CSV table of C-alpha atoms and ligand atoms in Angstrom, one decimal:
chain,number,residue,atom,x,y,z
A,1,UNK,CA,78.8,99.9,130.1
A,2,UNK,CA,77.6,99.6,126.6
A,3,UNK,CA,80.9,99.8,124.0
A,4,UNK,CA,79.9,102.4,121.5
A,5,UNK,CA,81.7,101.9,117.9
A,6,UNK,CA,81.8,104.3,115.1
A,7,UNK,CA,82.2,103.1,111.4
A,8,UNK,CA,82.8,104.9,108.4
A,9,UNK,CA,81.6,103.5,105.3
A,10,UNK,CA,78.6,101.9,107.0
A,11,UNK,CA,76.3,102.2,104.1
A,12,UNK,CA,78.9,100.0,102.4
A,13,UNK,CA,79.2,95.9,101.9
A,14,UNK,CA,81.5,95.7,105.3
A,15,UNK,CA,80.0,98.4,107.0
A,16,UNK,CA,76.1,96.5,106.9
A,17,UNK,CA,77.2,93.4,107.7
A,18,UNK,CA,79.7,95.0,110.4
A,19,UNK,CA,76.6,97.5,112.0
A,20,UNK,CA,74.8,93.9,112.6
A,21,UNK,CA,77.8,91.8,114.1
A,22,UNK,CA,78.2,94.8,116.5
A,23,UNK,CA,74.5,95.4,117.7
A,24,UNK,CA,74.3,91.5,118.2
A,25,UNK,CA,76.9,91.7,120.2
A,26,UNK,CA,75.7,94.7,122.3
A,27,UNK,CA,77.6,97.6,121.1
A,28,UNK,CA,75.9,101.2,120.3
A,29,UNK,CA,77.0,101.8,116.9
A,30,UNK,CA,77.2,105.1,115.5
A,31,UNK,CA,77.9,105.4,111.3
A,32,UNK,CA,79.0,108.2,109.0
A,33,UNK,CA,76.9,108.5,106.0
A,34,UNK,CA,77.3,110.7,102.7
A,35,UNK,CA,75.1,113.2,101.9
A,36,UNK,CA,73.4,111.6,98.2
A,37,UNK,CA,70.6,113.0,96.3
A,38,UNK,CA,69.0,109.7,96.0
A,39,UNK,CA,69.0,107.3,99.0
A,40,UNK,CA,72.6,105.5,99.4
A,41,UNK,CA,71.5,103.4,102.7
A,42,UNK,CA,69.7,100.6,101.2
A,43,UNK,CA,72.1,98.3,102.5
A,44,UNK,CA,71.1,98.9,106.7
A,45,UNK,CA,67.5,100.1,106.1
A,46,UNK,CA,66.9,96.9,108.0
A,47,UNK,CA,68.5,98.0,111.0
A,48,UNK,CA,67.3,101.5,110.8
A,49,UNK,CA,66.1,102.8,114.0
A,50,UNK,CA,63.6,106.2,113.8
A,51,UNK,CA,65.6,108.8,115.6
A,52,UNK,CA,63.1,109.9,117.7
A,53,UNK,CA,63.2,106.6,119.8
A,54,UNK,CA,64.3,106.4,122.8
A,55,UNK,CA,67.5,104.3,123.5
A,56,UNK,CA,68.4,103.6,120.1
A,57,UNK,CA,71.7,101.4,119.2
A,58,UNK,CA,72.2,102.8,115.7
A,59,UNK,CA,72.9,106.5,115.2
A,60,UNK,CA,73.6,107.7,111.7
A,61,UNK,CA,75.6,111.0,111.1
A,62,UNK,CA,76.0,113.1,108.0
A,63,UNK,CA,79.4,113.7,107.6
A,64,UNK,CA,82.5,112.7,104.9
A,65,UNK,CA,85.9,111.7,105.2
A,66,UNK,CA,86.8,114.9,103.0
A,67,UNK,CA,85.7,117.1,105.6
A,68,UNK,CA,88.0,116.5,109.4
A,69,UNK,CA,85.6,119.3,111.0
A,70,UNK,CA,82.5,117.0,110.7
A,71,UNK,CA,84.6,113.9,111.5
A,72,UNK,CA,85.9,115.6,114.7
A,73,UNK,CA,82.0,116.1,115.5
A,74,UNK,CA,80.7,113.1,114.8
A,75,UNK,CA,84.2,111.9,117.2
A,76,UNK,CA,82.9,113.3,119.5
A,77,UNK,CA,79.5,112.8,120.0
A,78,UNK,CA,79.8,109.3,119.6
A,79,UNK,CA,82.9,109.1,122.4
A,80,UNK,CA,83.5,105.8,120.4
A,81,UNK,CA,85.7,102.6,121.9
A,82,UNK,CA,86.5,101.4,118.5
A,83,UNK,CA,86.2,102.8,115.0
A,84,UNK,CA,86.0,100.9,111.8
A,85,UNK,CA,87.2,103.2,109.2
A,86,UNK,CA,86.0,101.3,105.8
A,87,UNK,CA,85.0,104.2,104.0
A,88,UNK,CA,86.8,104.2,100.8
A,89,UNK,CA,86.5,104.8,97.2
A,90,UNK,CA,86.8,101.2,96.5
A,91,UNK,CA,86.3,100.5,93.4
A,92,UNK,CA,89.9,99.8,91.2
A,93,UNK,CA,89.1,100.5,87.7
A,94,UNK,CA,87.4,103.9,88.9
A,95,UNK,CA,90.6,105.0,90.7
A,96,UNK,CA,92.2,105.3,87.3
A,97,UNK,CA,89.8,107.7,86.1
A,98,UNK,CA,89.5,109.7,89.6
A,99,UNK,CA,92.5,109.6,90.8
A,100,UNK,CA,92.8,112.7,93.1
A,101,UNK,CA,89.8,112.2,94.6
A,102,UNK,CA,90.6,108.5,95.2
A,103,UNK,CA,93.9,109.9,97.3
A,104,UNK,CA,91.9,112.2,98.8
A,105,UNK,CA,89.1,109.9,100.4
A,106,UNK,CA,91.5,106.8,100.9
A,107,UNK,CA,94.7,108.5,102.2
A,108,UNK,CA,93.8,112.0,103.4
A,109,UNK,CA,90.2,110.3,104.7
A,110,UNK,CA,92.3,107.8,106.5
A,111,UNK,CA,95.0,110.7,107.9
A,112,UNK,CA,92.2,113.3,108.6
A,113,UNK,CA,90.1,110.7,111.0
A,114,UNK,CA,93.6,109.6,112.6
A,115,UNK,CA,93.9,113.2,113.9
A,116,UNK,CA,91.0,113.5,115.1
A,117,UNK,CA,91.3,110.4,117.1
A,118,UNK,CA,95.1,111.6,118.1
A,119,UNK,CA,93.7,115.3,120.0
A,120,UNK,CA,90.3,113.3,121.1
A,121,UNK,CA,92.6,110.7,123.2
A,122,UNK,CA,94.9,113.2,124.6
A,123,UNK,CA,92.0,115.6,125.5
A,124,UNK,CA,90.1,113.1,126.8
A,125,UNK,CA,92.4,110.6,128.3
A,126,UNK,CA,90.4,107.3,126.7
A,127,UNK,CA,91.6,105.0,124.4
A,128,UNK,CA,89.8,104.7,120.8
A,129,UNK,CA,91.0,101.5,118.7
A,130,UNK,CA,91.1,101.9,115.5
A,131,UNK,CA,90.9,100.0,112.6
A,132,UNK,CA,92.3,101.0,109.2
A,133,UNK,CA,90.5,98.5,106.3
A,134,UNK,CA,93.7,97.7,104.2
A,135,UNK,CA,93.3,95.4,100.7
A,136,UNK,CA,95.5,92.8,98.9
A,137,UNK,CA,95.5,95.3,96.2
A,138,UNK,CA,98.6,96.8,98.2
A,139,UNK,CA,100.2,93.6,97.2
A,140,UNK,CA,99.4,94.1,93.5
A,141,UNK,CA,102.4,92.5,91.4
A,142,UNK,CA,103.9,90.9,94.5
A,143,UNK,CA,104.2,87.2,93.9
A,144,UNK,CA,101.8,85.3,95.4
A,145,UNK,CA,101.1,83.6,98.4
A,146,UNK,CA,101.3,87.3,99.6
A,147,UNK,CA,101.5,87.4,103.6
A,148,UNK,CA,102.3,90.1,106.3
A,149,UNK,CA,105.5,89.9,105.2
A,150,UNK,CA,105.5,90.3,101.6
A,151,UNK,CA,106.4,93.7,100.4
A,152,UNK,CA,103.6,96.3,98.7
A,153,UNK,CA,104.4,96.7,95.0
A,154,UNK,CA,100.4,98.9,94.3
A,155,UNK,CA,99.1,98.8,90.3
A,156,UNK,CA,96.7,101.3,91.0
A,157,UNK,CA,96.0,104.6,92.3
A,158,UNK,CA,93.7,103.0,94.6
A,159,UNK,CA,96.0,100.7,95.8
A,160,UNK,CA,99.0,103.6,96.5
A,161,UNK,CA,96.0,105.4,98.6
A,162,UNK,CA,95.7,102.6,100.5
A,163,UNK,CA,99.1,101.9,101.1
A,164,UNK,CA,100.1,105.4,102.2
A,165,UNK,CA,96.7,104.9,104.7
A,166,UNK,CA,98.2,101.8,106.1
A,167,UNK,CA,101.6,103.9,106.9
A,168,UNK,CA,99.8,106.4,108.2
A,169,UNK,CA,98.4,104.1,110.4
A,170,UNK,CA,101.8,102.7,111.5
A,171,UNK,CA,103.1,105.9,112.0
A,172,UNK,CA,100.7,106.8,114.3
A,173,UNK,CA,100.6,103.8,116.2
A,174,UNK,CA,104.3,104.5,116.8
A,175,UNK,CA,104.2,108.1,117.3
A,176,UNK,CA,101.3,108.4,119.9
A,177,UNK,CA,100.9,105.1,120.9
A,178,UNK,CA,97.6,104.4,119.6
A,179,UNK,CA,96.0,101.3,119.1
A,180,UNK,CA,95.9,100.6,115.7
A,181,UNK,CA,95.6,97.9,113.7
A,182,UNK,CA,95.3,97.3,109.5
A,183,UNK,CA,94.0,94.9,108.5
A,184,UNK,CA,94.9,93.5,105.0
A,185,UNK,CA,92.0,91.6,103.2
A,186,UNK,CA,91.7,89.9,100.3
A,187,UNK,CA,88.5,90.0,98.2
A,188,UNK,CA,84.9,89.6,99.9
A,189,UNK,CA,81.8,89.1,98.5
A,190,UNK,CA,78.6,88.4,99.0
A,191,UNK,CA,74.9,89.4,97.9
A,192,UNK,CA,75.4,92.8,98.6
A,193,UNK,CA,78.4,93.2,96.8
A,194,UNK,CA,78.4,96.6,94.9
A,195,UNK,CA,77.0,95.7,91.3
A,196,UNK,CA,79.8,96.9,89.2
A,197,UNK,CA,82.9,94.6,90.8
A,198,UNK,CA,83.2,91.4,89.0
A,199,UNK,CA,81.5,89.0,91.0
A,200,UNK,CA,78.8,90.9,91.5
A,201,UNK,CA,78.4,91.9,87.9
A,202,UNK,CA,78.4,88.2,86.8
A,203,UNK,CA,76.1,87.2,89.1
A,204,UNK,CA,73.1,89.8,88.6
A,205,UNK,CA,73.7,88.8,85.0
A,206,UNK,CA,73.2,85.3,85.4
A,207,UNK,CA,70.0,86.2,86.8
A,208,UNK,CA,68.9,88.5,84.1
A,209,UNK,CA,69.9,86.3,81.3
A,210,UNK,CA,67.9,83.4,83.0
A,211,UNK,CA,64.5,85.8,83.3
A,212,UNK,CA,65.3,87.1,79.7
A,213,UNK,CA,65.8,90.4,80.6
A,214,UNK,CA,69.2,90.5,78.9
A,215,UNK,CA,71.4,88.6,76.8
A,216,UNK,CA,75.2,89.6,76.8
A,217,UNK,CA,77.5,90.4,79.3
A,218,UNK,CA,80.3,92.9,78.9
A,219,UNK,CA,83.7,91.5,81.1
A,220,UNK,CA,87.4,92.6,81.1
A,221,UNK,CA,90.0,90.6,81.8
A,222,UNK,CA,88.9,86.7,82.7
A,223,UNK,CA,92.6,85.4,83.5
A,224,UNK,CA,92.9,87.4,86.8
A,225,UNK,CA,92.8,85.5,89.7
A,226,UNK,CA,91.4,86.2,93.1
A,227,UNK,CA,90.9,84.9,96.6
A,228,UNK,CA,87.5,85.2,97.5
A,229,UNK,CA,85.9,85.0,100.6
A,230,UNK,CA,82.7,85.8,102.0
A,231,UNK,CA,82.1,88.9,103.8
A,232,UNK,CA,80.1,87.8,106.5
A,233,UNK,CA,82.8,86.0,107.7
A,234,UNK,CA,85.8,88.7,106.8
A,235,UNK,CA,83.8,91.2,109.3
A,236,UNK,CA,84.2,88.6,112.0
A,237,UNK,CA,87.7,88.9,111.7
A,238,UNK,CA,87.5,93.0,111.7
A,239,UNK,CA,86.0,92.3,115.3
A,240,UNK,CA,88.4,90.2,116.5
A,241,UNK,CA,91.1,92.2,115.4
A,242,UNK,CA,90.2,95.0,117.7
A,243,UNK,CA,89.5,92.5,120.5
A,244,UNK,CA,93.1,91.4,120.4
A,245,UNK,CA,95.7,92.0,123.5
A,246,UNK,CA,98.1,93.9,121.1
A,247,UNK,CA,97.5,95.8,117.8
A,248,UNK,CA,99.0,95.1,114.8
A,249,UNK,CA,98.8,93.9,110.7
A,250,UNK,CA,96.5,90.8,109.7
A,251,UNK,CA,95.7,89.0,106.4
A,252,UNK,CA,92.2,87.8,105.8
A,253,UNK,CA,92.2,85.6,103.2
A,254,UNK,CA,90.8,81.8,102.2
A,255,UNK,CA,94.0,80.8,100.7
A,256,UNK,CA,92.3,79.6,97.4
A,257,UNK,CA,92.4,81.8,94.5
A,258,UNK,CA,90.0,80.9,91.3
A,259,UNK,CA,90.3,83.3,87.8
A,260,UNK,CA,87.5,85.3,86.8
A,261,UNK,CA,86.9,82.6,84.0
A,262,UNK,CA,86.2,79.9,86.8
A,263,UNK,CA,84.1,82.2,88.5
A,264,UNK,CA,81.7,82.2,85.7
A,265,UNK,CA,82.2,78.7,85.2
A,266,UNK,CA,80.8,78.0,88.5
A,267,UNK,CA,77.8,80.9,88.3
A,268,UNK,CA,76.8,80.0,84.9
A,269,UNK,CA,76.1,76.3,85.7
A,270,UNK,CA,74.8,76.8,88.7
A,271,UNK,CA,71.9,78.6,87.0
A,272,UNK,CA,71.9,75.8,84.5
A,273,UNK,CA,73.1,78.0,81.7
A,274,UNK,CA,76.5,78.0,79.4
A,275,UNK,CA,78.9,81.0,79.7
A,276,UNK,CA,80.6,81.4,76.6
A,277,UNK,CA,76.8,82.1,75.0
A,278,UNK,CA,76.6,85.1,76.7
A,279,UNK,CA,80.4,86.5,77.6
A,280,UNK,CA,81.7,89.1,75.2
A,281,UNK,CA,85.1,90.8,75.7
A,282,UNK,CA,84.5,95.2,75.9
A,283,UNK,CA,88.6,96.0,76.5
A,284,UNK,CA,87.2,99.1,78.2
A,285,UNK,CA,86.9,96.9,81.1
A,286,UNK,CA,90.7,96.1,81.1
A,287,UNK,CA,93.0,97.9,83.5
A,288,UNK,CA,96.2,100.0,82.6
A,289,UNK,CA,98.2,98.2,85.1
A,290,UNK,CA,96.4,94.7,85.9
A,291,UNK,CA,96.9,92.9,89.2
A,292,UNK,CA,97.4,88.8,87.7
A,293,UNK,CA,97.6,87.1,90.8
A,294,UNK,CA,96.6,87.6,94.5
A,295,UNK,CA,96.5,84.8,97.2
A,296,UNK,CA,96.4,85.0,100.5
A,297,UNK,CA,98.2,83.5,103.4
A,298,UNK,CA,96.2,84.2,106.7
A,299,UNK,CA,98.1,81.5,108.8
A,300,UNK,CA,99.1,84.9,111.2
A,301,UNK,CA,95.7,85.8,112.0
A,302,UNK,CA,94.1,82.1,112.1
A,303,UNK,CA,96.9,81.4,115.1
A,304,UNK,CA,96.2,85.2,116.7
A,305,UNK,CA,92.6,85.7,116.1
A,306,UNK,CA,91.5,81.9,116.0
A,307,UNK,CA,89.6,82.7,112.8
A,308,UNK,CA,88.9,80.9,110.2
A,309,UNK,CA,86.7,81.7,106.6
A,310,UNK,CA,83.5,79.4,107.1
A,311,UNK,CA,82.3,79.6,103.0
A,312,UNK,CA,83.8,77.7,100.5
A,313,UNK,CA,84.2,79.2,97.1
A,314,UNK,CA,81.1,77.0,95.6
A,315,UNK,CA,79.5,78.1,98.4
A,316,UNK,CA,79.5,82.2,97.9
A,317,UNK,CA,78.9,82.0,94.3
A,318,UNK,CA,75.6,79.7,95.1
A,319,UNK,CA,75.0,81.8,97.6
A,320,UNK,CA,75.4,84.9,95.3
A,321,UNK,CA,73.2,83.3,92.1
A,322,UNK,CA,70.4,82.3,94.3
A,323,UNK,CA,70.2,85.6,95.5
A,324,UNK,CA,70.5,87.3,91.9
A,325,UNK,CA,67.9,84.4,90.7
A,326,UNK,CA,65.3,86.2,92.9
A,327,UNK,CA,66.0,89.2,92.1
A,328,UNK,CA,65.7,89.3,88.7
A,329,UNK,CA,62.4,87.0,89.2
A,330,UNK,CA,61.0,90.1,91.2
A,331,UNK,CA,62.1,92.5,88.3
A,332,UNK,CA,60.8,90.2,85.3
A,333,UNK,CA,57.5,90.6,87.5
A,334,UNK,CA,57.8,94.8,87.2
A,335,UNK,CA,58.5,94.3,84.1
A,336,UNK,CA,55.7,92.4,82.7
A,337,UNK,CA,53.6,94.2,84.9
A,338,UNK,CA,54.9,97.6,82.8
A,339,UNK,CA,54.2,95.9,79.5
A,340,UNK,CA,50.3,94.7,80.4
A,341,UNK,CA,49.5,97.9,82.0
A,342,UNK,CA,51.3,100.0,79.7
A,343,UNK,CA,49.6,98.2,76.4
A,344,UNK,CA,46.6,100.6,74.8
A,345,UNK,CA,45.0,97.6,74.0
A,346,UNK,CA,43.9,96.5,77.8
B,1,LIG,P1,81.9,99.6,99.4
B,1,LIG,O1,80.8,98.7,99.4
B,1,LIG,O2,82.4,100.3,98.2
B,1,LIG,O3,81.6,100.7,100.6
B,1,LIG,C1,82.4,101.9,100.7
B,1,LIG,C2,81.8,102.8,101.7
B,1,LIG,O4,82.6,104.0,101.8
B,1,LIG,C3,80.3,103.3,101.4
B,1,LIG,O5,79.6,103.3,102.6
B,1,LIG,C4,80.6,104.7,100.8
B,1,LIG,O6,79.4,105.5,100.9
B,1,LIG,C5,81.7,105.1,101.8
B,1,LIG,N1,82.4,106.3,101.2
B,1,LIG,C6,83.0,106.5,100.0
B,1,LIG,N2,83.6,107.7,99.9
B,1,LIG,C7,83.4,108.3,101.1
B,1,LIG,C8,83.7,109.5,101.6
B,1,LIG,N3,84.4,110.4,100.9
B,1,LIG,N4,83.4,109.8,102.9
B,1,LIG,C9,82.7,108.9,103.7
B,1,LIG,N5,82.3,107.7,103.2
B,1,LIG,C10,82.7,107.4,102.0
B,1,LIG,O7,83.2,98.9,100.0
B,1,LIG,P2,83.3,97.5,100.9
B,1,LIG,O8,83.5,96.4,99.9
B,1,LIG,O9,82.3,97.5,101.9
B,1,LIG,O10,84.8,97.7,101.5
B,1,LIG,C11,84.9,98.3,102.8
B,1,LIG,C12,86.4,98.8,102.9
B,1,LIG,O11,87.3,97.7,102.8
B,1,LIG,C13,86.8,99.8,101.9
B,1,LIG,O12,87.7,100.7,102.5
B,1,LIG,C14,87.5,99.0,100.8
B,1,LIG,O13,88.4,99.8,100.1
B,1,LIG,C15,88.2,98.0,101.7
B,1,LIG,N6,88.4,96.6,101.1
B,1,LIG,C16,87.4,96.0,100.5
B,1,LIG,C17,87.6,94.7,100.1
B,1,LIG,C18,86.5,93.9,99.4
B,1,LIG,O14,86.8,92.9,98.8
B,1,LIG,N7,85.3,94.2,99.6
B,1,LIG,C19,88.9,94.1,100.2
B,1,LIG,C20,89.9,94.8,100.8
B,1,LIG,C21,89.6,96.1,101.3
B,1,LIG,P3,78.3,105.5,99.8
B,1,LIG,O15,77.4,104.3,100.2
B,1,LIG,O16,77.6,106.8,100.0
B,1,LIG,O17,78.9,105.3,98.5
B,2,LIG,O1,87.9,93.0,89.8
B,2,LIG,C1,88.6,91.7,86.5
B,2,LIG,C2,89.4,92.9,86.9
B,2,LIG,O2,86.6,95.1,90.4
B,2,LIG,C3,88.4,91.7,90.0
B,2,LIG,C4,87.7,95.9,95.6
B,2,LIG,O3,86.8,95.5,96.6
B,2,LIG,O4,89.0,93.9,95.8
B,2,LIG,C5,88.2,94.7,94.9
B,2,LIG,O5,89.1,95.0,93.8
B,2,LIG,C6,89.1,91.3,88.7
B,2,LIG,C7,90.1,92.3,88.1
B,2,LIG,O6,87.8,93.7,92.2
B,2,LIG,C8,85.7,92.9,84.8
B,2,LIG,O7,90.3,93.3,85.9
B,2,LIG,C9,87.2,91.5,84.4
B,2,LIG,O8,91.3,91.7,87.8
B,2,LIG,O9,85.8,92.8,91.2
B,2,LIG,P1,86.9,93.7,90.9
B,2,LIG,P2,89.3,94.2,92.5
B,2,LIG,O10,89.8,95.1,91.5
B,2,LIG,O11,90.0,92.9,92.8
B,2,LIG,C10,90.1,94.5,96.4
B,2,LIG,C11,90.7,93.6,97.4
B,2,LIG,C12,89.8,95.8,97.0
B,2,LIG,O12,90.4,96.3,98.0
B,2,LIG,C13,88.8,96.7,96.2
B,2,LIG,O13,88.3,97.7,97.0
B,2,LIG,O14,88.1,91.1,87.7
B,2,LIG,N1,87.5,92.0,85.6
B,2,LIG,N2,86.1,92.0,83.9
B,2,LIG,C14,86.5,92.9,85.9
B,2,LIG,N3,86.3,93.7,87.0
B,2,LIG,C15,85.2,94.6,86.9
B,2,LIG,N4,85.0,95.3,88.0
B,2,LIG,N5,84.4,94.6,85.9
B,2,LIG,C16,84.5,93.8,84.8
B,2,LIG,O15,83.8,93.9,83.8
């Protein structure tokens, strides 16, 4: 039989690269995606398959983690072995300003999609695995090396929602013996990283400043250091977790950690350019409550899940240039095309 997963937040970083790990690997994979008035799925348009196929292995349903009526549906019709619940609002500096609804898509999301899977496995008798995307950020002023072990001090209201999501997830494990396991990653990256986190945001702009389609870039904080991994390898992890004998709480994480500064150091250079040209500091960017330092120590799931992180830190951020380079070669193209066809004069 053909495992059937169901992930929320596939339109996301994790979800795209997750949707792929799981149809190489066989599975039907059915994903929840938010209504948008402009297209939100750019990310699995290459894995897209026309509904009116027959035996598709990717299924996309309209639904939102606000909403448990559409989340039971979309339950089950799918009759999924294991759910991936990433979707989040995820972004830190944006929990700040939407608080409530943060809370309500992180921690009531999280709670509403755990009762659904609580009356689907007594009605049905199955057994749905369930994994609850957790974040370092629920580490926050903890001192680092931060492990399973270290005790959740949250700087954000992001970071409470996804604490309180991680004991709802206990909780029910304990309560109705369901197999749940959180996960607690550190930062991932990669080329599809959403373009506002910090990464992300330095590396589209090395590519932009390079094709001279812009000349500053805005930044917060550059002290802050983070353990970054790649993401392509963090979902590998996701999969094993589920795969495991017994549920339970991992961290992901490299066990390097490099500050925002370095991170620029590295993109910057690779591009052949200097960053202290370009960097200006907008204190908008800065954070009410910072998180200063967050490193991982995975040694837990290495042992459990023999896993390890394949890409060095050079690594992703080459990875992420070259990929930004292109990018904004393609746009400079646009661009000039704009300016020739747009000129009165031809
Ligand atoms: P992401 O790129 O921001 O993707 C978030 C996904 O959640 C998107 O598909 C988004 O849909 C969806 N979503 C947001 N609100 C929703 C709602 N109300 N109902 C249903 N779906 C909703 O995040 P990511 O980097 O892939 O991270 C995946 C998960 O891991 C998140 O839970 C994040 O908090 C957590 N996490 C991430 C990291 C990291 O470094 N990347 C580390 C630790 C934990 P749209 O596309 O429509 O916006
Ligand atoms: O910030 C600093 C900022 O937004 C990293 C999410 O995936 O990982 C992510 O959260 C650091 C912070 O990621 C800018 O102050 C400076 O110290 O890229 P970020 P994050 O807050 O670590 C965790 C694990 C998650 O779970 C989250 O979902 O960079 N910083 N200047 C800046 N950050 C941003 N975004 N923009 C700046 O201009």
């Amino acid at each position: 039989m053909r495992k059937s997963a169901l992930i929320t937040g596939i339109t996301g970083q994790d979800g795209s690269y997750l949707s792929e790990l799981l149809l190489s690997k066989g599975y039907t994979v059915h994903g929840i995606v938010r209504r948008s008035s402009s297209f939100n799925t750019a990310r699995i348009n290459h894995i897209y398959e026309d509904p009116h196929e027959a035996g598709r292995r990717l299924v996309l349903h309209y639904a939102d983690l606000s909403d448990s009526t559409g989340l039971r549906r979309v339950v089950e019709a799918a009759q999924p072995d294991e759910i991936f619940n990433l979707g989040a609002q995820s972004h830190v500096k944006v929990s700040f300003e939407n608080p409530e609804y943060t809370a309500d898509a992180d921690a009531m999301g999280t709670l509403r999609l755990l009762d659904c899977v609580r009356d689907h496995c007594q009605h049905t008798k199955r057994e749905v695995r369930f994994y609850q995307a957790g974040s370092s950020e629920m580490f926050g002023a903890a001192n680092p090396p931060q492990s399973e072990s270290t005790a959740f001090y949250p700087r954000s209201p992001y970071a409470v929602s996804k604490v309180a999501a991680h004991w709802y997830g206990i909780n029910y494990r304990e309560a109705y013996g369901l197999f749940i396991t959180n996960r607690i990653l550190f930062n991932h990256e990669s080329p599809r990283r959403g373009e506002t986190f910090v990464t992300r945001k330095i590396t589209r702009a090395v590519g932009r400043i390079k094709e001279g389609l812009q000349d500053k870039l805005y930044l917060g904080n550059l002290d802050a250091r983070r353990d970054w991994g790649f993401a392509g390898d963090y979902v590998e992890a996701m999969w094993k977790m589920l795969q495991h004998s017994e549920p339970g709480d991992f961290v992901v994480a490299t066990g390097e950690a490099y500050s925002v500064r370095e991170f620029l150091e590295e993109a910057f250079s690779h591009a052949g350019l200097n960053w202290e040209r370009h960097v200006e500091i907008d204190p908008s960017y800065f954070r009410p409550t910072e998180v200063d330092y967050l490193l991982g120590d995975s040694s837990k799931a290495r042992k459990a899940l023999d896993w390890e992180p394949r890409t060095s830190f050079k690594t992703l951020v080459r990875m992420m240039v070259d990929n930004d380079l292109r990018l904004a070669s393609d746009e400079r193209l646009v661009h000039d095309k704009k300016y020739v066809t747009s000129d009165p004069r031809r």
